[in-house]
Amino acid sequence: MRIALHSVIVDGSIDQYRARHARIPDDLRVLFAEAGIHDWTIWRSGRNLFHVVDCADFDRAMSVVESAPANAAWQKDIGRFVEGFYGPDGEVGFLPIERVWSLEEQNLTAP
């Protein structure tokens, strides 16, 4: 499954955010693998960050990640650069944003 998330970076923090993501801690990388996260890519437009997460099951992955010490340490460090996460209608929260269209799906159903 592939989901997208939206967050906003603290104004003036992009360089620090990039530096922290140049290489995430190995224990976090291992945790993601254990949680079934195959890839996590972050795209930026201005202060808006768009995360694309490729995983077996997002809810299960997040339940594994949220309770892990490696994630707590990462959030303590990276969290100071993130203003917040926002759902599909702008609500505050770590919620997948709405997928509107997929070329792959359309190609699968095309006559």
C-alpha atoms as a printed R data frame, in Angstrom:
    type eleno elety resid chain resno       x      y       z
1   ATOM     1    CA   MET     A     1   0.000  0.000   0.000
2   ATOM     2    CA   ARG     A     2   1.147  3.529  -0.666
3   ATOM     3    CA   ILE     A     3  -0.105  6.487   1.344
4   ATOM     4    CA   ALA     A     4   0.801 10.167   1.469
5   ATOM     5    CA   LEU     A     5   1.141 12.453   4.460
6   ATOM     6    CA   HIS     A     6   1.411 16.235   4.659
7   ATOM     7    CA   SER     A     7   3.430 18.188   7.170
8   ATOM     8    CA   VAL     A     8   4.695 21.743   7.433
9   ATOM     9    CA   ILE     A     9   8.236 22.619   8.387
10  ATOM    10    CA   VAL     A    10   9.029 25.347  10.904
11  ATOM    11    CA   ASP     A    11   9.948 28.535   9.066
12  ATOM    12    CA   GLY     A    12  13.705 28.749   8.538
13  ATOM    13    CA   SER     A    13  14.346 25.080   9.419
14  ATOM    14    CA   ILE     A    14  14.729 23.454   6.013
15  ATOM    15    CA   ASP     A    15  18.529 23.215   6.172
16  ATOM    16    CA   GLN     A    16  18.450 21.508   9.584
17  ATOM    17    CA   TYR     A    17  15.618 19.233   8.452
18  ATOM    18    CA   ARG     A    18  17.565 18.239   5.330
19  ATOM    19    CA   ALA     A    19  20.723 17.643   7.373
20  ATOM    20    CA   ARG     A    20  18.888 15.305   9.773
21  ATOM    21    CA   HIS     A    21  17.471 13.368   6.817
22  ATOM    22    CA   ALA     A    22  20.780 13.018   4.988
23  ATOM    23    CA   ARG     A    23  20.974  9.695   6.816
24  ATOM    24    CA   ILE     A    24  18.425  8.688   9.441
25  ATOM    25    CA   PRO     A    25  19.652  6.718  12.481
26  ATOM    26    CA   ASP     A    26  20.239  3.031  11.779
27  ATOM    27    CA   ASP     A    27  17.946  1.928  14.613
28  ATOM    28    CA   LEU     A    28  15.097  3.910  13.003
29  ATOM    29    CA   ARG     A    29  15.844  2.410   9.582
30  ATOM    30    CA   VAL     A    30  15.752 -1.095  11.114
31  ATOM    31    CA   LEU     A    31  12.511 -0.239  12.950
32  ATOM    32    CA   PHE     A    32  10.869  0.827   9.682
33  ATOM    33    CA   ALA     A    33  11.839 -2.503   8.102
34  ATOM    34    CA   GLU     A    34  10.427 -4.410  11.098
35  ATOM    35    CA   ALA     A    35   7.198 -2.404  10.791
36  ATOM    36    CA   GLY     A    36   6.828 -3.350   7.117
37  ATOM    37    CA   ILE     A    37   7.764  0.059   5.709
38  ATOM    38    CA   HIS     A    38   9.519 -0.547   2.389
39  ATOM    39    CA   ASP     A    39  10.135  3.078   1.461
40  ATOM    40    CA   TRP     A    40   9.439  6.561   2.822
41  ATOM    41    CA   THR     A    41  10.125  9.480   0.519
42  ATOM    42    CA   ILE     A    42   9.719 13.142   1.432
43  ATOM    43    CA   TRP     A    43   9.042 15.875  -1.129
44  ATOM    44    CA   ARG     A    44   9.053 19.608  -0.386
45  ATOM    45    CA   SER     A    45   7.271 22.636  -1.817
46  ATOM    46    CA   GLY     A    46   8.054 25.745   0.196
47  ATOM    47    CA   ARG     A    47   7.340 24.843   3.826
48  ATOM    48    CA   ASN     A    48   5.023 21.991   2.816
49  ATOM    49    CA   LEU     A    49   6.401 18.467   3.059
50  ATOM    50    CA   PHE     A    50   4.720 15.543   1.328
51  ATOM    51    CA   HIS     A    51   5.639 12.085   2.570
52  ATOM    52    CA   VAL     A    52   4.990  9.025   0.413
53  ATOM    53    CA   VAL     A    53   5.046  5.840   2.490
54  ATOM    54    CA   ASP     A    54   5.160  2.424   0.839
55  ATOM    55    CA   CYS     A    55   4.265 -0.264   3.368
56  ATOM    56    CA   ALA     A    56   2.403 -3.510   3.851
57  ATOM    57    CA   ASP     A    57  -0.193 -2.029   6.242
58  ATOM    58    CA   PHE     A    58   0.021  1.616   7.348
59  ATOM    59    CA   ASP     A    59  -2.013  1.272  10.568
60  ATOM    60    CA   ARG     A    60   0.033 -1.746  11.687
61  ATOM    61    CA   ALA     A    61   3.295 -0.035  10.738
62  ATOM    62    CA   MET     A    62   2.403  3.046  12.759
63  ATOM    63    CA   SER     A    63   1.407  0.951  15.780
64  ATOM    64    CA   VAL     A    64   4.862 -0.680  15.711
65  ATOM    65    CA   VAL     A    65   6.720  2.586  15.113
66  ATOM    66    CA   GLU     A    66   4.813  4.764  17.609
67  ATOM    67    CA   SER     A    67   5.721  2.645  20.631
68  ATOM    68    CA   ALA     A    68   9.423  2.174  19.807
69  ATOM    69    CA   PRO     A    69  12.252  3.950  21.649
70  ATOM    70    CA   ALA     A    70  14.036  4.598  18.312
71  ATOM    71    CA   ASN     A    71  11.015  6.580  17.127
72  ATOM    72    CA   ALA     A    72  10.746  8.508  20.405
73  ATOM    73    CA   ALA     A    73  14.381  9.603  20.079
74  ATOM    74    CA   TRP     A    74  13.867 10.551  16.416
75  ATOM    75    CA   GLN     A    75  10.712 12.546  17.169
76  ATOM    76    CA   LYS     A    76  12.487 14.416  19.970
77  ATOM    77    CA   ASP     A    77  15.187 15.443  17.489
78  ATOM    78    CA   ILE     A    78  13.256 16.018  14.247
79  ATOM    79    CA   GLY     A    79  10.056 17.237  15.893
80  ATOM    80    CA   ARG     A    80  11.529 20.647  16.654
81  ATOM    81    CA   PHE     A    81  11.714 21.322  12.905
82  ATOM    82    CA   VAL     A    82   8.155 20.251  12.091
83  ATOM    83    CA   GLU     A    83   5.259 22.614  12.734
84  ATOM    84    CA   GLY     A    84   2.735 19.790  12.439
85  ATOM    85    CA   PHE     A    85   1.052 17.123  10.329
86  ATOM    86    CA   TYR     A    86  -2.257 17.785   8.614
87  ATOM    87    CA   GLY     A    87  -4.981 15.538   7.195
88  ATOM    88    CA   PRO     A    88  -6.803 15.807   3.868
89  ATOM    89    CA   ASP     A    89  -9.021 18.688   4.967
90  ATOM    90    CA   GLY     A    90  -6.322 20.592   6.848
91  ATOM    91    CA   GLU     A    91  -7.161 19.074  10.218
92  ATOM    92    CA   VAL     A    92  -4.254 18.618  12.615
93  ATOM    93    CA   GLY     A    93  -3.117 15.007  12.823
94  ATOM    94    CA   PHE     A    94  -0.925 12.276  11.425
95  ATOM    95    CA   LEU     A    95  -3.512 11.257   8.820
96  ATOM    96    CA   PRO     A    96  -3.091 10.107   5.231
97  ATOM    97    CA   ILE     A    97  -4.061 12.766   2.709
98  ATOM    98    CA   GLU     A    98  -6.616 11.956   0.022
99  ATOM    99    CA   ARG     A    99  -5.477 10.216  -3.138
100 ATOM   100    CA   VAL     A   100  -7.445 11.842  -5.923
101 ATOM   101    CA   TRP     A   101  -6.283  9.919  -9.002
102 ATOM   102    CA   SER     A   102  -3.913  7.154 -10.104
103 ATOM   103    CA   LEU     A   103  -2.678  6.607 -13.651
104 ATOM   104    CA   GLU     A   104  -1.807  3.020 -12.768
105 ATOM   105    CA   GLU     A   105  -5.381  2.280 -11.622
106 ATOM   106    CA   GLN     A   106  -6.861  3.981 -14.662
107 ATOM   107    CA   ASN     A   107  -4.605  1.956 -16.940
108 ATOM   108    CA   LEU     A   108  -5.729 -1.255 -15.234
109 ATOM   109    CA   THR     A   109  -9.392 -0.475 -15.889
110 ATOM   110    CA   ALA     A   110  -8.993  1.093 -19.368
111 ATOM   111    CA   PRO     A   111 -10.702 -0.703 -22.226
